Short mmCIF file of C-alpha atoms in Angstrom, two decimals:
data_model
loop_
_atom_site.label_atom_id
_atom_site.label_comp_id
_atom_site.label_asym_id
_atom_site.label_seq_id
_atom_site.Cartn_x
_atom_site.Cartn_y
_atom_site.Cartn_z
CA MET A 6 44.75 -44.49 -15.81
CA LYS A 7 45.44 -40.77 -15.62
CA ASN A 8 48.23 -39.29 -13.55
CA ILE A 9 47.43 -36.17 -11.54
CA PHE A 10 50.00 -34.07 -9.72
CA ILE A 11 48.56 -31.71 -7.09
CA ILE A 12 50.68 -28.81 -5.87
CA ASN A 13 49.54 -27.10 -2.66
CA GLY A 14 50.99 -23.61 -3.04
CA HIS A 15 49.86 -22.33 0.36
CA GLU A 16 52.40 -20.60 2.57
CA ALA A 17 51.28 -20.88 6.18
CA TYR A 18 51.16 -17.79 8.39
CA GLU A 19 49.85 -17.40 11.92
CA PHE A 20 46.83 -15.53 10.52
CA SER A 21 46.38 -17.89 7.57
CA LYS A 22 47.10 -21.52 8.33
CA GLY A 23 45.86 -22.89 5.00
CA GLN A 24 42.79 -24.83 6.11
CA LEU A 25 40.73 -23.94 3.04
CA ASN A 26 43.49 -24.79 0.57
CA ASN A 27 44.28 -28.00 2.46
CA SER A 28 40.58 -28.87 2.44
CA LEU A 29 40.35 -28.33 -1.31
CA VAL A 30 43.40 -30.54 -1.90
CA ASP A 31 41.85 -33.27 0.30
CA ARG A 32 38.52 -32.84 -1.45
CA LEU A 33 40.15 -33.25 -4.86
CA LYS A 34 41.99 -36.39 -3.73
CA ASN A 35 38.72 -37.83 -2.37
CA LEU A 36 36.85 -37.04 -5.60
CA LEU A 37 39.52 -38.84 -7.60
CA ALA A 38 40.03 -41.74 -5.16
CA ASN A 39 37.46 -44.11 -6.65
CA GLU A 40 38.23 -43.17 -10.22
CA ASP A 41 41.01 -44.35 -12.51
CA PHE A 42 43.63 -41.84 -11.33
CA GLU A 43 47.03 -42.06 -9.76
CA ILE A 44 47.86 -39.05 -7.58
CA LYS A 45 51.09 -37.46 -6.41
CA THR A 46 51.30 -34.31 -4.29
CA THR A 47 53.74 -31.68 -3.13
CA ALA A 48 53.08 -28.92 -0.60
CA MET A 49 55.20 -25.85 -0.06
CA LYS A 50 55.60 -26.83 3.60
CA ASP A 51 57.33 -30.06 2.50
CA ASP A 52 60.98 -30.57 1.74
CA TYR A 53 61.29 -31.44 -1.91
CA ASN A 54 63.95 -32.61 -4.34
CA ILE A 55 64.19 -30.61 -7.57
CA ASP A 56 64.77 -33.63 -9.82
CA GLU A 57 61.85 -35.49 -8.22
CA GLU A 58 59.58 -32.48 -8.77
CA ILE A 59 60.61 -32.26 -12.42
CA ALA A 60 59.89 -35.99 -12.74
CA LYS A 61 56.40 -35.44 -11.26
CA HIS A 62 55.71 -32.81 -13.93
CA GLN A 63 56.88 -35.22 -16.63
CA TRP A 64 54.79 -38.06 -15.16
CA ALA A 65 51.56 -36.08 -14.81
CA ASP A 66 48.81 -35.89 -17.40
CA LEU A 67 47.30 -33.05 -15.38
CA ILE A 68 48.81 -30.66 -12.83
CA VAL A 69 46.46 -28.92 -10.39
CA VAL A 70 47.86 -25.94 -8.50
CA GLN A 71 45.81 -25.16 -5.40
CA MET A 72 46.84 -21.89 -3.79
CA PRO A 73 45.78 -18.68 -2.14
CA VAL A 74 46.31 -15.38 -3.86
CA ASN A 75 48.95 -13.47 -1.92
CA TRP A 76 49.33 -9.81 -2.87
CA MET A 77 47.83 -10.40 -6.34
CA ALA A 78 50.14 -13.33 -7.09
CA THR A 79 51.41 -16.71 -5.92
CA SER A 80 52.89 -17.24 -2.48
CA TRP A 81 56.62 -16.55 -2.21
CA SER A 82 57.31 -20.22 -1.49
CA PHE A 83 55.53 -21.34 -4.67
CA LYS A 84 57.41 -18.67 -6.64
CA LYS A 85 60.66 -20.04 -5.17
CA TYR A 86 59.55 -23.55 -6.15
CA GLN A 87 58.96 -22.35 -9.72
CA ASP A 88 62.29 -20.51 -9.85
CA TYR A 89 64.22 -23.61 -8.85
CA VAL A 90 62.24 -26.49 -10.33
CA TYR A 91 61.34 -24.79 -13.60
CA SER A 92 64.78 -23.30 -14.17
CA PHE A 93 66.49 -26.67 -13.71
CA GLY A 94 63.87 -28.25 -15.99
CA MET A 95 64.94 -26.07 -18.91
CA ASP A 96 67.48 -28.77 -19.82
CA GLY A 97 64.87 -30.51 -21.96
CA ARG A 98 62.87 -32.19 -19.20
CA LEU A 99 60.25 -29.41 -19.04
CA CYS A 100 61.38 -27.35 -22.01
CA ALA A 101 64.28 -27.12 -24.39
CA GLY A 102 65.25 -23.58 -23.47
CA ASP A 103 62.94 -20.90 -24.83
CA GLY A 104 62.45 -22.62 -28.20
CA ARG A 105 64.66 -20.36 -30.25
CA SER A 106 68.03 -21.28 -31.75
CA ARG A 107 70.80 -19.46 -33.55
CA GLN A 108 70.47 -22.00 -36.36
CA ASP A 109 66.77 -21.22 -36.94
CA THR A 110 65.81 -17.65 -36.11
CA THR A 111 62.21 -18.20 -37.26
CA LYS A 112 61.34 -20.14 -34.11
CA GLN A 113 59.35 -18.02 -31.68
CA TYR A 114 60.14 -17.34 -28.05
CA GLY A 115 58.33 -19.70 -25.69
CA THR A 116 57.99 -22.60 -28.14
CA GLY A 117 60.46 -25.00 -26.51
CA GLY A 118 58.00 -26.82 -24.24
CA THR A 119 58.40 -30.58 -23.91
CA LEU A 120 55.20 -31.23 -21.91
CA THR A 121 52.85 -30.94 -24.89
CA GLY A 122 49.65 -32.95 -24.57
CA LYS A 123 49.51 -32.28 -20.82
CA LYS A 124 47.07 -29.98 -19.02
CA TYR A 125 47.01 -27.86 -15.90
CA MET A 126 44.41 -26.17 -13.75
CA LEU A 127 44.65 -23.31 -11.28
CA SER A 128 42.40 -23.40 -8.22
CA LEU A 129 42.63 -20.14 -6.28
CA THR A 130 41.35 -18.70 -3.01
CA PHE A 131 40.83 -14.92 -2.92
CA ASN A 132 40.01 -12.27 -0.36
CA ALA A 133 38.68 -10.22 -3.31
CA PRO A 134 34.97 -10.55 -4.10
CA LYS A 135 33.78 -11.91 -7.44
CA GLU A 136 32.29 -8.51 -8.29
CA ALA A 137 35.78 -6.95 -8.34
CA PHE A 138 36.59 -8.75 -11.61
CA ASN A 139 35.38 -8.45 -15.20
CA ASP A 140 33.78 -5.06 -14.59
CA ALA A 141 35.34 -1.91 -16.02
CA ASP A 142 33.51 0.15 -13.37
CA GLN A 143 35.45 -1.56 -10.57
CA TRP A 144 38.27 0.72 -9.51
CA PHE A 145 40.96 -1.77 -8.57
CA PHE A 146 41.09 -4.46 -11.30
CA GLU A 147 39.66 -2.11 -13.98
CA GLY A 148 37.75 -4.85 -15.80
CA LYS A 149 40.50 -7.47 -15.64
CA SER A 150 39.68 -11.12 -15.05
CA VAL A 151 41.28 -13.55 -12.61
CA ASP A 152 43.10 -15.15 -15.55
CA ASP A 153 44.39 -11.71 -16.59
CA LEU A 154 45.82 -11.31 -13.09
CA PHE A 155 47.42 -14.76 -13.27
CA LEU A 156 48.81 -14.39 -16.78
CA PRO A 157 52.43 -14.93 -15.59
CA THR A 158 51.47 -18.26 -13.98
CA HIS A 159 49.57 -19.33 -17.09
CA LEU A 160 52.57 -18.37 -19.22
CA ASN A 161 54.86 -20.57 -17.12
CA PHE A 162 52.81 -23.63 -18.04
CA LYS A 163 52.40 -22.48 -21.64
CA PHE A 164 56.21 -22.24 -21.77
CA PHE A 165 56.23 -26.01 -21.19
CA GLY A 166 53.66 -26.59 -23.96
CA MET A 167 50.75 -27.31 -21.59
CA LYS A 168 47.08 -26.38 -22.07
CA ALA A 169 44.89 -24.75 -19.43
CA LEU A 170 41.68 -26.12 -17.99
CA PRO A 171 39.24 -23.46 -16.70
CA THR A 172 40.39 -21.78 -13.49
CA PHE A 173 38.41 -22.38 -10.29
CA VAL A 174 38.08 -19.57 -7.73
CA CYS A 175 36.79 -19.23 -4.17
CA TYR A 176 36.07 -15.52 -3.72
CA ASP A 177 35.80 -13.30 -0.64
CA VAL A 178 37.02 -16.03 1.72
CA LEU A 179 37.97 -13.65 4.55
CA LYS A 180 35.23 -11.04 4.76
CA ASN A 181 32.25 -12.85 3.28
CA PRO A 182 32.99 -16.58 3.02
CA ASP A 183 30.54 -19.05 1.49
CA ILE A 184 32.62 -22.19 1.91
CA ASP A 185 29.79 -24.73 1.72
CA ASN A 186 28.77 -23.33 -1.66
CA ASP A 187 32.44 -23.12 -2.71
CA PHE A 188 32.77 -26.85 -2.04
CA ILE A 189 29.66 -27.59 -4.11
CA ARG A 190 31.01 -25.48 -6.98
CA PHE A 191 34.46 -27.08 -6.67
CA ASP A 192 33.01 -30.61 -6.84
CA GLN A 193 31.04 -29.69 -9.96
CA HIS A 194 34.08 -28.02 -11.54
CA ILE A 195 36.14 -31.17 -11.00
CA LYS A 196 33.36 -33.36 -12.39
CA ASP A 197 32.95 -31.14 -15.45
CA HIS A 198 36.60 -30.60 -16.29
CA ILE A 199 38.45 -33.65 -14.94
CA LEU A 200 36.17 -36.59 -14.20
CA ASN A 201 33.88 -36.25 -17.21
CA ALA A 202 36.34 -34.62 -19.59
#
């Protein structure tokens, strides 16, 4: 049995209630329901206990973060979650500090992770169109990829010693949505990288 921890990083606003992100979380749970997985979840709208959240990270074989992209980054509530949960987990539960020590100055920064052997996946919803990325002729992102934009989030998990699965993205969800196709692509992504991995 594999243990999967799903974090719903959506912060609800009157103009953005989180239906797509909630639907993707539900879809993932349904895809895994008849397989050999145990699932735990946390949503930013929930009250949570820091020690319990750290324990979920330790328990999980795979962490899936489902979230919208807010101003080119995570929602403020997920950033707050990271600041609290991840900082308190630096006591050895998620990482043993930054990996360095005064006794051994050859150890590199960021090598203290204690969640080695575990994986994570980002699943993101964007207002930006797919064409805005990976193209040096595009003015705004200047050829950068989605994973370039989310390097800080990737580095948080790398800090714990975790390995990334390929990122999933729903693009252009406000001005030119293609949700039915997004769901088809999401299902295939989960089959390729989780169910059949």
